[in-house]
Amino acid sequence: MADLEQFRADARQWLEKSAPPEMRVPPKSQDEICWGGRRASASYPAPVLRWLAVMAERGWTAPTWPREYGGGGLSKQEAKALAEEMAKLRLRPPLTGFGLSMIGPLLLQEGSEELRKEHLPSIIQGKIRWCQGYSEPGSGSDLASLQTKAVRDGDVYVLNGQKVWTSYADKADWMFILVRTDFQAPKHNGITFLLMDMTSPGVGVKPIKLISGYSPFCETFLSDVRVPVKNVVGQVNAGWTMAKALLGHERTMIADAFKERDDARKLVDLARRHLGDDGGKVADAIMRDRITQVEMDQACLDLTLARARDGMKAGHKPGPETSIFKYYGTELNMRRRELMVSVCGPQGLGWEGPGFDEDELKMTRDWLRSRGNSIEGGTSEIQLNIIAKRVLGLPD
Ligand SMILES: Cc1cc2nc3c(=O)[nH]c(=O)nc-3n(C[C@H](O)[C@H](O)[C@H](O)COP(=O)(O)OP(=O)(O)OC[C@H]3O[C@@H](n4cnc5c(N)ncnc54)[C@H](O)[C@@H]3O)c2cc1C
């Protein structure tokens, strides 16, 4: 215990000394959230890059990952203490992305030593940005019907096909991708999980615009792309197991993302401003009830997620219960965004032009973007199917 308190004190001292002051305020826009990558040095303000560099050097972008790959090697108690000290100083996470939250954990769990050594250090240092090549036109919820072909030619697989809804494919350096390697086997048994460099000849990317006005989506076209056989994660034709393991990490990450502690304050402040203040309370009793309900439900989700995270740090693999987090987190986020727009009335429906401030315009776009949360990573209907069958054991 004394060791832990010493660790906490040292960490705090180091953070106070090392964090650029600009990292103690929330990012002004999405563009300041650091995803790293080969093009990072041209994409982010200097303090963002400095913060990434100092944290990566200590391995604290991935505090609990083993030191041998460049991680922090911290125990779960130390990692918790570090997170708490960062929160007290209102420090931003130095790095985000699918490397840290999805492919890194999968490689730690299932990857060969060669793949771990090749990829984990560059994820931790924020040198490589990843995207996810799962969905295809016609293969979303029924992902196992995917048709992108990979045919073996000596030491490489030759890939042909199309992926769709690939978030940030235009900015990513590498993709983790599901391909069909056996065309005769039942659909779940012929899939392989591969790692592919996006600069390989034959990879084409075309952005698609979202209803919110943001444009993170892409179509990805693959034409005779050559990927080394050594880039297979797990066994050939057993990629479905890898795909599901990774989805467990993805669903937890999506649910986790809604744990924005500032939101509670923001919702109450907005309601006071637009609906009036009655002795420190939101004046409208019905809205006050709805706000209280959302905040109580959020507190329950936060506590359940914290329990699950502790379980994972203690070595439990994420299982089908992650569907509960994904379902509940995204539905709750939609309720929260709708409530924010409702308390603002017409001011919550701005798109552009005078009459709306920046926060109001962002609120409209965030509300529209929240609809996509219930689709990405598996739709709400699919999560309910999984919960019914695999958590509750209900019959088909
Ligand atoms: C914001 C966002 C980001 C995304 N990022 C990525 C990414 O980076 N990489 C990637 O590979 N994919 C990504 N996706 C794609 C996403 O995973 C798919 O959109 C999703 O799996 C649904 O597939 P679909 O769009 O083909 O819809 P469909 O599968 O065609 O479903 C259409 C509707 O039918 C319902 N439905 C389908 N089957 C059933 C069933 N058996 N029972 C009940 N209802 C059913 C669905 O719930 C849905 O409402 C992203 C999607 C979004 C919205």
Coordinates of C-alpha atoms and ligand atoms in Angstrom, one line a residue:
M1 CA 0.0 0.0 0.0
A2 CA 2.9 2.3 0.9
D3 CA 4.4 1.5 -2.5
L4 CA 1.2 2.4 -4.3
E5 CA 1.0 5.7 -2.5
Q6 CA 4.6 6.4 -3.4
F7 CA 3.8 5.5 -7.0
R8 CA 0.8 7.9 -7.0
A9 CA 2.9 10.7 -5.6
D10 CA 5.7 10.2 -8.1
A11 CA 3.3 9.9 -11.0
R12 CA 1.5 13.1 -10.0
Q13 CA 4.8 15.0 -9.7
W14 CA 6.0 13.7 -13.1
L15 CA 2.6 14.6 -14.7
E16 CA 2.7 18.1 -13.3
K17 CA 6.2 18.6 -14.6
S18 CA 5.8 16.9 -18.0
A19 CA 2.3 17.7 -19.3
P20 CA 2.0 20.7 -21.5
P21 CA -0.5 23.2 -20.0
E22 CA -2.5 23.1 -23.2
M23 CA -3.3 19.4 -22.4
R24 CA -5.2 20.4 -19.2
V25 CA -8.2 21.7 -21.1
P26 CA -10.6 19.7 -23.2
P27 CA -9.8 19.6 -26.9
K28 CA -11.4 22.4 -28.9
S29 CA -12.4 20.1 -31.7
Q30 CA -12.2 16.5 -32.9
D31 CA -9.1 17.4 -34.8
E32 CA -7.1 17.9 -31.6
I33 CA -7.8 14.3 -30.4
C34 CA -4.6 12.5 -31.1
W35 CA -4.9 9.2 -33.1
G36 CA -1.1 9.1 -33.9
G37 CA 0.0 7.6 -37.2
R38 CA 2.6 8.1 -39.8
R39 CA 1.2 11.5 -40.7
A40 CA 0.7 12.6 -37.1
S41 CA 3.6 15.2 -37.1
A42 CA 1.8 17.2 -39.8
S43 CA -1.7 16.7 -38.4
Y44 CA -1.6 17.8 -34.7
P45 CA -0.6 21.0 -32.8
A46 CA 2.8 20.9 -31.1
P47 CA 1.6 20.4 -27.5
V48 CA -0.5 17.4 -28.6
L49 CA 2.6 15.8 -30.2
R50 CA 4.8 16.6 -27.2
W51 CA 2.3 15.1 -24.8
L52 CA 2.1 11.9 -26.9
A53 CA 5.9 11.7 -27.0
V54 CA 6.5 12.0 -23.3
M55 CA 3.7 9.6 -22.3
A56 CA 4.8 7.1 -25.0
E57 CA 8.4 7.2 -23.7
R58 CA 7.2 5.9 -20.3
G59 CA 4.8 3.4 -21.9
W60 CA 1.9 5.3 -20.3
T61 CA -0.2 5.4 -23.5
A62 CA -0.8 1.7 -22.7
P63 CA -0.1 1.7 -18.9
T64 CA -0.8 -2.0 -18.3
W65 CA 0.8 -3.5 -21.4
P66 CA 4.1 -5.4 -20.7
R67 CA 7.3 -3.5 -20.7
E68 CA 8.9 -5.9 -23.2
Y69 CA 6.7 -4.3 -25.9
G70 CA 7.2 -0.8 -24.6
G71 CA 4.1 -0.6 -22.4
G72 CA 4.0 0.8 -18.9
G73 CA 4.0 -2.6 -17.2
L74 CA 1.8 -1.2 -14.4
S75 CA -0.3 -3.3 -12.1
K76 CA -4.1 -2.6 -12.3
Q77 CA -3.9 -0.7 -9.0
E78 CA -1.1 1.5 -10.4
A79 CA -2.9 2.1 -13.7
K80 CA -6.0 3.1 -11.7
A81 CA -4.0 5.5 -9.6
L82 CA -2.4 7.0 -12.7
A83 CA -5.8 7.5 -14.3
E84 CA -7.1 9.1 -11.2
E85 CA -4.2 11.5 -11.0
M86 CA -4.6 12.4 -14.7
A87 CA -8.3 13.1 -14.1
K88 CA -7.5 15.3 -11.1
L89 CA -5.2 17.4 -13.3
R90 CA -7.9 17.3 -16.1
L91 CA -5.3 15.8 -18.4
R92 CA -6.4 14.6 -21.9
P93 CA -5.5 11.0 -22.9
P94 CA -2.3 11.3 -24.9
L95 CA -3.5 8.8 -27.6
T96 CA -6.6 7.1 -28.8
G97 CA -7.5 4.7 -31.6
F98 CA -8.2 1.2 -32.7
G99 CA -4.6 0.2 -32.1
L100 CA -4.8 0.7 -28.4
S101 CA -8.4 -0.3 -27.9
M102 CA -8.8 -3.2 -30.4
I103 CA -6.0 -4.8 -32.3
G104 CA -3.4 -4.3 -29.5
P105 CA -5.4 -6.2 -26.9
L106 CA -6.2 -8.9 -29.5
L107 CA -2.5 -9.3 -30.3
L108 CA -1.7 -9.5 -26.6
Q109 CA -4.3 -12.2 -26.2
E110 CA -3.9 -14.2 -29.4
G111 CA -1.1 -12.9 -31.6
S112 CA 2.2 -14.7 -32.4
E113 CA 5.3 -13.3 -30.6
E114 CA 6.6 -12.1 -34.0
L115 CA 3.4 -10.0 -34.6
R116 CA 3.5 -8.7 -31.1
K117 CA 7.1 -7.5 -31.4
E118 CA 6.4 -6.0 -34.8
H119 CA 3.2 -4.1 -34.0
L120 CA 2.8 -3.4 -30.2
P121 CA 5.7 -0.9 -29.8
S122 CA 4.5 1.2 -32.8
I123 CA 0.9 1.2 -31.3
I124 CA 2.2 2.3 -27.9
Q125 CA 4.3 5.1 -29.5
G126 CA 1.4 6.3 -31.7
K127 CA 3.5 5.7 -34.8
I128 CA 0.9 3.6 -36.7
R129 CA -2.8 4.3 -36.9
W130 CA -5.2 1.3 -37.5
C131 CA -8.6 0.8 -39.2
Q132 CA -11.0 -2.1 -39.2
G133 CA -11.9 -3.9 -42.4
Y134 CA -14.9 -6.0 -41.4
S135 CA -18.1 -4.8 -43.2
E136 CA -18.7 -5.3 -46.8
P137 CA -21.7 -4.3 -49.1
G138 CA -24.2 -7.0 -48.1
S139 CA -22.2 -8.3 -45.1
G140 CA -22.8 -6.1 -42.0
S141 CA -24.9 -7.9 -39.4
D142 CA -24.4 -11.2 -41.3
L143 CA -20.7 -10.6 -41.2
A144 CA -19.8 -14.2 -41.8
S145 CA -21.2 -14.0 -45.3
L146 CA -18.2 -11.7 -46.3
Q147 CA -16.8 -12.3 -49.8
T148 CA -13.4 -10.6 -50.0
K149 CA -11.2 -13.3 -51.4
A150 CA -7.7 -14.2 -50.2
V151 CA -5.9 -16.7 -52.4
R152 CA -2.5 -18.1 -51.3
D153 CA 0.4 -17.6 -53.7
G154 CA 3.6 -18.9 -52.0
D155 CA 4.4 -16.7 -49.0
V156 CA 1.6 -14.2 -49.6
Y157 CA -2.2 -14.0 -49.8
V158 CA -3.6 -12.1 -52.8
L159 CA -6.7 -10.1 -51.8
N160 CA -9.6 -9.0 -54.0
G161 CA -12.9 -7.5 -52.9
Q162 CA -14.5 -4.5 -51.3
K163 CA -15.0 -3.3 -47.7
V164 CA -17.4 -0.5 -46.7
W165 CA -18.0 1.8 -43.7
T166 CA -14.3 1.6 -42.9
S167 CA -13.9 4.4 -40.4
Y168 CA -10.8 6.5 -41.0
A169 CA -9.4 4.3 -43.8
D170 CA -8.2 7.4 -45.5
K171 CA -6.1 8.3 -42.4
A172 CA -5.0 4.8 -41.3
D173 CA -1.6 3.2 -41.9
W174 CA -2.7 -0.4 -41.3
M175 CA -5.9 -2.4 -41.5
F176 CA -7.0 -5.5 -39.6
I177 CA -9.1 -7.3 -42.1
L178 CA -11.4 -10.4 -42.4
V179 CA -11.0 -12.3 -45.7
R180 CA -12.4 -15.6 -47.1
T181 CA -9.7 -18.2 -47.5
D182 CA -11.8 -21.3 -47.9
F183 CA -14.7 -21.1 -50.3
Q184 CA -16.1 -24.7 -49.7
A185 CA -16.2 -24.6 -45.9
P186 CA -19.4 -23.5 -44.0
K187 CA -19.3 -19.7 -43.9
H188 CA -17.9 -19.3 -40.4
N189 CA -15.1 -21.8 -41.0
G190 CA -13.5 -20.2 -44.1
I191 CA -12.5 -16.8 -42.7
T192 CA -9.0 -15.6 -41.8
F193 CA -7.9 -12.5 -39.8
L194 CA -5.0 -10.6 -41.5
L195 CA -3.0 -7.5 -40.9
M196 CA -2.5 -5.4 -44.0
D197 CA -0.4 -2.3 -44.7
M198 CA -2.6 0.3 -46.3
T199 CA 0.3 1.5 -48.6
S200 CA 0.3 -1.9 -50.3
P201 CA -0.2 -1.6 -54.0
G202 CA -3.8 -2.2 -55.0
V203 CA -5.5 -0.6 -51.9
G204 CA -8.0 2.2 -52.9
V205 CA -9.9 4.4 -50.5
K206 CA -12.9 6.6 -51.1
P207 CA -14.5 8.8 -48.3
I208 CA -18.3 8.7 -47.6
K209 CA -20.2 11.6 -45.8
L210 CA -22.3 11.0 -42.7
I211 CA -25.7 12.7 -41.9
S212 CA -23.9 14.7 -39.1
G213 CA -21.7 16.4 -41.8
Y214 CA -18.5 14.6 -40.5
S215 CA -16.8 12.3 -43.0
P216 CA -14.8 9.6 -41.2
F217 CA -16.2 6.7 -43.4
C218 CA -14.7 5.2 -46.4
E219 CA -15.2 2.5 -49.0
T220 CA -12.0 0.4 -49.4
F221 CA -11.2 -1.4 -52.6
L222 CA -8.7 -4.2 -52.8
S223 CA -7.3 -5.3 -56.2
D224 CA -4.6 -8.0 -56.2
V225 CA -3.2 -6.7 -52.8
R226 CA -0.3 -8.9 -51.6
V227 CA -0.2 -9.6 -47.9
P228 CA 2.5 -11.8 -46.3
V229 CA 1.2 -15.1 -44.8
K230 CA 3.0 -14.2 -41.6
N231 CA 0.4 -11.5 -41.0
V232 CA -2.3 -14.0 -40.1
V233 CA -3.5 -13.6 -36.5
G234 CA -4.5 -16.9 -35.0
Q235 CA -5.0 -19.9 -37.4
V236 CA -5.9 -19.8 -41.1
N237 CA -9.6 -20.3 -41.6
A238 CA -10.2 -19.8 -37.8
G239 CA -10.5 -16.0 -38.2
W240 CA -14.1 -16.0 -36.9
T241 CA -12.9 -16.7 -33.4
M242 CA -10.5 -13.7 -33.7
A243 CA -13.2 -11.5 -35.1
K244 CA -15.5 -12.2 -32.2
A245 CA -12.7 -11.7 -29.6
L246 CA -11.9 -8.3 -31.1
L247 CA -15.6 -7.3 -31.2
G248 CA -15.7 -7.9 -27.4
H249 CA -12.9 -5.2 -27.1
E250 CA -14.7 -3.0 -29.6
R251 CA -18.1 -3.1 -27.8
T252 CA -16.5 -2.4 -24.4
M253 CA -14.6 0.6 -26.0
I254 CA -17.8 2.0 -27.6
A255 CA -19.8 1.7 -24.3
D256 CA -16.8 3.2 -22.4
A257 CA -16.7 6.2 -24.7
F258 CA -19.9 7.5 -23.3
K259 CA -18.4 7.9 -19.9
E260 CA -17.9 11.6 -20.5
R261 CA -18.0 13.0 -17.0
D262 CA -18.5 16.6 -18.2
D263 CA -21.8 15.6 -19.8
A264 CA -23.8 15.6 -16.6
R265 CA -22.8 19.1 -15.7
K266 CA -23.3 20.2 -19.3
L267 CA -26.9 18.8 -19.4
V268 CA -27.9 20.4 -16.2
D269 CA -26.3 23.8 -17.1
L270 CA -28.0 23.7 -20.5
A271 CA -31.4 23.0 -18.9
R272 CA -31.0 25.8 -16.4
R273 CA -30.0 28.2 -19.1
H274 CA -32.8 27.3 -21.5
L275 CA -35.7 26.3 -19.1
G276 CA -35.0 28.6 -16.2
D277 CA -33.6 28.1 -12.7
D278 CA -35.9 27.6 -9.7
G279 CA -33.8 28.0 -6.6
G280 CA -30.9 26.0 -8.0
K281 CA -33.1 23.4 -9.6
V282 CA -34.1 23.1 -13.3
A283 CA -37.5 24.9 -13.4
D284 CA -39.4 22.4 -15.6
A285 CA -40.3 19.4 -13.4
I286 CA -40.8 17.0 -16.2
M287 CA -37.4 17.7 -17.7
R288 CA -35.9 17.6 -14.3
D289 CA -37.2 14.0 -13.9
R290 CA -35.9 13.0 -17.3
I291 CA -32.4 14.5 -16.6
T292 CA -32.3 12.7 -13.2
Q293 CA -33.3 9.4 -14.8
V294 CA -30.5 9.7 -17.4
E295 CA -27.9 10.5 -14.8
M296 CA -29.0 7.6 -12.6
D297 CA -28.8 5.2 -15.5
Q298 CA -25.4 6.6 -16.4
A299 CA -24.1 6.0 -12.9
C300 CA -25.3 2.4 -13.0
L301 CA -23.6 1.9 -16.3
D302 CA -20.3 3.5 -15.1
L303 CA -20.2 1.2 -12.0
T304 CA -21.0 -1.9 -14.0
L305 CA -18.3 -1.0 -16.6
A306 CA -15.8 -0.4 -13.8
R307 CA -16.5 -3.8 -12.4
A308 CA -16.1 -5.4 -15.9
R309 CA -12.8 -3.5 -16.5
D310 CA -11.4 -4.8 -13.2
G311 CA -12.4 -8.3 -14.2
M312 CA -10.5 -7.9 -17.5
K313 CA -7.4 -6.5 -15.8
A314 CA -7.6 -9.6 -13.6
G315 CA -7.4 -11.8 -16.7
H316 CA -11.0 -12.5 -17.7
K317 CA -11.6 -12.4 -21.4
P318 CA -14.5 -10.2 -22.5
G319 CA -17.5 -12.4 -23.3
P320 CA -21.0 -11.9 -24.7
E321 CA -21.9 -9.7 -21.8
T322 CA -20.0 -6.9 -23.6
S323 CA -23.1 -6.7 -25.8
I324 CA -25.0 -5.5 -22.8
F325 CA -22.6 -2.5 -22.4
K326 CA -22.7 -1.8 -26.1
Y327 CA -26.5 -1.9 -26.2
Y328 CA -27.1 0.1 -23.0
G329 CA -24.3 2.6 -23.6
T330 CA -25.4 3.5 -27.1
E331 CA -29.1 3.7 -26.3
L332 CA -28.3 5.8 -23.2
N333 CA -26.1 8.1 -25.3
M334 CA -29.0 8.6 -27.8
R335 CA -31.4 9.5 -24.9
R336 CA -28.8 12.0 -23.5
R337 CA -28.3 13.7 -26.9
E338 CA -32.0 13.9 -27.6
L339 CA -32.6 15.4 -24.2
M340 CA -29.8 18.0 -24.8
V341 CA -31.5 19.0 -28.0
S342 CA -35.0 19.1 -26.4
V343 CA -34.0 21.4 -23.5
C344 CA -32.5 23.9 -26.1
G345 CA -35.7 24.0 -28.3
P346 CA -35.0 25.6 -31.7
Q347 CA -31.4 26.5 -30.5
G348 CA -30.7 22.8 -30.5
L349 CA -31.4 22.4 -34.2
G350 CA -28.8 24.6 -35.8
W351 CA -26.8 23.5 -38.8
E352 CA -24.8 26.6 -39.8
G353 CA -24.9 30.4 -40.0
P354 CA -25.5 33.2 -37.6
G355 CA -27.9 32.7 -34.6
F356 CA -26.1 29.6 -33.2
D357 CA -22.9 29.4 -31.2
E358 CA -20.3 26.7 -31.8
D359 CA -21.5 24.6 -28.9
E360 CA -25.1 24.6 -30.3
L361 CA -23.9 23.6 -33.7
K362 CA -21.8 20.8 -32.3
M363 CA -24.7 19.6 -30.2
T364 CA -26.9 19.1 -33.3
R365 CA -24.2 17.2 -35.0
D366 CA -23.4 15.1 -32.0
W367 CA -27.1 14.2 -31.7
L368 CA -27.2 13.0 -35.3
R369 CA -23.9 11.2 -34.9
S370 CA -25.3 9.3 -31.8
R371 CA -27.7 7.4 -34.2
G372 CA -24.7 5.8 -35.8
N373 CA -23.4 4.5 -32.4
S374 CA -26.4 2.1 -32.3
I375 CA -25.2 0.6 -35.6
E376 CA -21.4 0.6 -35.5
G377 CA -19.8 -2.5 -33.9
G378 CA -23.1 -4.4 -34.4
T379 CA -26.6 -2.9 -34.3
S380 CA -28.8 -2.7 -31.2
E381 CA -31.0 -5.5 -32.6
I382 CA -28.1 -7.8 -33.0
Q383 CA -26.9 -7.1 -29.5
L384 CA -30.4 -7.9 -28.2
N385 CA -30.2 -11.2 -30.1
I386 CA -26.8 -12.0 -28.6
I387 CA -28.0 -11.1 -25.1
A388 CA -31.1 -13.3 -25.5
K389 CA -29.2 -16.3 -26.8
R390 CA -25.8 -16.3 -25.3
V391 CA -26.3 -14.4 -22.0
L392 CA -29.9 -15.4 -21.0
G393 CA -29.8 -18.8 -22.9
L394 CA -33.2 -18.2 -24.5
P395 CA -34.2 -20.5 -27.4
D396 CA -34.0 -19.4 -31.1
Ligands
LIG1 C1 -20.5 5.2 -37.3 C2 -20.2 3.8 -37.9 C3 -18.8 3.4 -38.0 C4 -18.5 2.1 -38.5 N1 -17.2 1.8 -38.6 C5 -16.9 0.6 -39.2 C6 -15.5 0.2 -39.4 O1 -14.6 1.0 -39.0 N2 -15.2 -0.9 -40.0 C7 -16.2 -1.8 -40.4 O2 -15.9 -2.9 -40.9 N3 -17.5 -1.5 -40.3 C8 -17.9 -0.3 -39.7 N4 -19.2 0.0 -39.6 C9 -20.2 -0.8 -40.1 C10 -21.1 -1.5 -39.1 O3 -20.4 -2.5 -38.4 C11 -22.3 -2.1 -39.8 O4 -23.0 -1.0 -40.4 C12 -23.3 -2.9 -38.9 O5 -22.6 -4.1 -38.6 C13 -24.6 -3.1 -39.6 O6 -24.5 -3.7 -40.8 P1 -25.3 -3.1 -42.1 O7 -25.0 -1.7 -42.2 O8 -24.9 -4.0 -43.3 O9 -26.8 -3.3 -41.8 P2 -27.7 -4.6 -42.0 O10 -27.0 -5.8 -41.4 O11 -28.2 -4.7 -43.4 O12 -29.0 -4.3 -41.0 C14 -30.1 -3.5 -41.4 C15 -31.1 -3.5 -40.3 O13 -31.6 -4.8 -40.1 C16 -31.4 -5.3 -38.7 N5 -31.1 -6.7 -38.7 C17 -30.2 -7.4 -39.5 N6 -30.1 -8.7 -39.2 C18 -31.0 -8.8 -38.1 C19 -31.4 -10.0 -37.3 N7 -30.8 -11.2 -37.5 N8 -32.3 -9.8 -36.3 C20 -32.8 -8.5 -36.0 N9 -32.5 -7.4 -36.8 C21 -31.6 -7.6 -37.8 C22 -30.2 -4.5 -38.2 O14 -30.3 -4.4 -36.8 C23 -30.5 -3.1 -38.9 O15 -31.4 -2.3 -38.2 C24 -19.6 1.3 -39.0 C25 -20.9 1.7 -38.9 C26 -21.2 3.0 -38.4 C27 -22.7 3.4 -38.4

